[in-house]
Amino acid sequence: MKEVRKQVEETKLFDKVVLATVSQNPHLREFQTQITESLSMKIEEQSIQTRAAKLSARLKHEKNILLMLDDLWTRLELTDIGIILGGESGNTCKVIITSRSLDVCNSMGTTKNIDVKVLSKKDSLELFRQEVGDGDFDAQLEMSEEIVNECDGLPSYCYSCKNLKK
């Protein structure tokens, strides 16, 4: 998703591009913080509802924004966070959701779903080798293969697991 974000930013199709990772156990406050920090916004309030209202007000003032919500495991009610789609103020807020589950996407009313295949074991090993460096990879090939197997062909896991070897 970071690479997709970078490419979208280079196209200048959106005034702002926000990437926030939800993960398996979403904590709404942390998720709101990821979004508000990307918008250079600071919210001191502790109430999730108050934070959602402030985030919603800010998003209404953005003219053209793309929100990239990465790694959803369960349905997420966007209004609980402060993301309200279909506003009347003339702004454009688009949302991209990534999830392992098509059911999650469908439950959130997505309009277009794209099935992205996982990497082959060979490609996963190559990506992991690029991330950790040839020396570390070759010296501990068996451990590298075990780590890659745990990544299930997901590039984001290959990127994040590189620190396990250090």
Coordinates of C-alpha atoms in Angstrom, one line a residue:
M1 CA 0.0 0.0 0.0
K2 CA 2.9 2.4 0.6
E3 CA 4.0 2.0 -3.0
V4 CA 0.4 2.5 -4.2
R5 CA 0.2 5.7 -2.1
K6 CA 3.5 6.9 -3.5
Q7 CA 2.3 6.4 -7.1
V8 CA -1.0 8.1 -6.4
E9 CA 0.8 11.1 -4.8
E10 CA 3.0 11.4 -7.9
T11 CA -0.1 11.6 -10.2
K12 CA -1.4 14.6 -8.3
L13 CA -5.0 13.2 -8.8
F14 CA -5.7 14.0 -5.1
D15 CA -4.9 17.0 -3.0
K16 CA -4.2 14.6 0.0
V17 CA -3.5 10.9 0.2
V18 CA -3.9 9.3 3.7
L19 CA -2.8 5.8 4.5
A20 CA -3.9 4.2 7.7
T21 CA -3.4 0.6 8.8
V22 CA -6.4 -0.9 10.7
S23 CA -5.0 -4.5 11.4
Q24 CA -6.7 -7.4 13.1
N25 CA -7.8 -5.7 16.3
P26 CA -8.8 -2.2 15.4
H27 CA -8.7 0.5 18.0
L28 CA -10.8 3.4 16.8
R29 CA -8.8 6.0 18.7
E30 CA -5.5 4.8 17.3
F31 CA -7.0 4.6 13.8
Q32 CA -8.3 8.2 14.1
T33 CA -4.9 9.3 15.2
Q34 CA -3.2 7.9 12.1
I35 CA -5.6 9.8 9.9
T36 CA -5.5 13.1 11.8
E37 CA -1.7 13.0 12.0
S38 CA -1.6 12.5 8.2
L39 CA -3.8 15.6 7.9
S40 CA -1.5 17.6 10.3
M41 CA -4.3 17.7 12.7
K42 CA -4.1 17.3 16.5
I43 CA -7.1 16.2 18.5
E44 CA -6.8 16.3 22.3
E45 CA -10.3 15.0 23.1
Q46 CA -10.5 11.4 24.4
S47 CA -14.1 10.7 23.4
I48 CA -14.2 8.7 20.2
Q49 CA -17.4 10.4 19.2
T50 CA -16.0 13.9 19.7
R51 CA -12.8 13.0 17.8
A52 CA -15.0 11.5 15.0
A53 CA -17.0 14.8 14.8
K54 CA -13.8 16.9 14.5
L55 CA -12.3 14.5 11.9
S56 CA -15.6 14.6 9.9
A57 CA -15.6 18.4 10.0
R58 CA -12.0 18.5 8.7
L59 CA -12.7 16.0 5.9
K60 CA -15.7 18.1 4.7
H61 CA -13.2 21.0 4.1
E62 CA -10.8 18.9 2.1
K63 CA -11.5 19.3 -1.6
N64 CA -10.1 16.1 -3.0
I65 CA -8.8 13.4 -0.7
L66 CA -8.0 9.7 -0.9
L67 CA -8.2 7.6 2.2
M68 CA -6.4 4.3 2.0
L69 CA -7.5 1.9 4.8
D70 CA -5.1 -1.0 4.9
D71 CA -5.5 -4.5 6.4
L72 CA -9.2 -4.6 7.5
W73 CA -10.1 -7.9 9.1
T74 CA -13.7 -7.0 10.1
R75 CA -16.3 -4.6 9.0
L76 CA -15.5 -1.1 10.1
E77 CA -18.2 1.5 10.4
L78 CA -16.6 4.5 8.8
T79 CA -19.0 7.0 10.4
D80 CA -17.8 5.8 13.9
I81 CA -14.3 7.1 12.9
G82 CA -15.5 10.3 11.3
I83 CA -15.5 9.3 7.7
I84 CA -18.7 10.3 6.0
L85 CA -19.1 9.7 2.3
G86 CA -21.4 11.3 -0.1
G87 CA -21.3 14.8 1.4
E88 CA -23.0 17.8 -0.3
S89 CA -20.1 20.3 0.1
G90 CA -18.6 19.6 -3.4
N91 CA -15.6 17.8 -1.9
T92 CA -14.4 14.4 -3.2
C93 CA -13.5 11.8 -0.6
K94 CA -12.6 8.4 -2.1
V95 CA -11.8 5.4 0.1
I96 CA -9.7 2.3 -0.8
I97 CA -9.9 -0.7 1.5
T98 CA -7.6 -3.6 1.5
S99 CA -8.7 -6.8 3.2
R100 CA -8.0 -10.5 3.0
S101 CA -11.8 -11.1 3.0
L102 CA -14.1 -10.3 0.2
D103 CA -16.9 -10.5 2.8
V104 CA -15.5 -7.6 4.7
C105 CA -15.4 -5.5 1.5
N106 CA -18.9 -6.5 0.6
S107 CA -20.2 -5.8 4.1
M108 CA -18.9 -2.2 3.8
G109 CA -20.7 -1.6 0.5
T110 CA -17.7 -1.4 -1.7
T111 CA -18.5 -0.5 -5.3
K112 CA -15.6 -2.2 -7.0
N113 CA -13.5 -5.2 -5.7
I114 CA -10.1 -6.2 -7.1
D115 CA -8.8 -9.6 -6.3
V116 CA -5.0 -9.3 -5.7
K117 CA -3.2 -12.6 -5.8
V118 CA -0.5 -13.4 -3.2
L119 CA 3.2 -13.8 -4.2
S120 CA 4.6 -17.2 -5.1
K121 CA 7.0 -18.8 -2.7
K122 CA 9.9 -17.9 -5.1
D123 CA 8.8 -14.3 -5.4
S124 CA 8.3 -14.0 -1.6
L125 CA 11.8 -15.3 -1.0
E126 CA 13.2 -12.9 -3.6
L127 CA 11.4 -9.9 -2.0
F128 CA 12.5 -11.0 1.5
R129 CA 16.1 -11.3 0.3
Q130 CA 16.0 -7.8 -1.2
E131 CA 14.8 -6.5 2.1
V132 CA 17.3 -8.2 4.4
G133 CA 20.3 -8.2 2.1
D134 CA 22.1 -11.1 0.4
G135 CA 24.5 -11.7 3.2
D136 CA 22.0 -12.2 6.0
F137 CA 19.6 -14.1 3.7
D138 CA 22.2 -16.6 2.4
A139 CA 23.8 -17.2 5.9
Q140 CA 20.4 -18.1 7.4
L141 CA 18.6 -19.5 4.4
E142 CA 16.5 -22.0 6.5
M143 CA 15.3 -19.4 8.9
S144 CA 14.6 -17.1 5.9
E145 CA 12.5 -19.7 4.3
E146 CA 10.5 -20.3 7.5
I147 CA 9.8 -16.6 7.9
V148 CA 8.7 -16.3 4.3
N149 CA 6.4 -19.3 4.8
E150 CA 4.7 -17.5 7.7
C151 CA 4.1 -14.5 5.4
D152 CA 1.7 -16.5 3.3
G153 CA 2.7 -14.7 0.1
L154 CA 1.7 -11.2 1.5
P155 CA 4.2 -8.6 0.5
S156 CA 3.4 -6.4 3.5
Y157 CA 4.3 -9.2 5.8
C158 CA 7.6 -9.8 3.9
Y159 CA 8.5 -6.1 4.4
S160 CA 7.6 -6.1 8.1
C161 CA 9.2 -9.4 8.9
K162 CA 12.6 -8.2 7.8
N163 CA 13.2 -6.9 11.3
L164 CA 12.8 -10.3 12.8
K165 CA 16.2 -11.3 11.5
K166 CA 18.0 -8.4 13.1

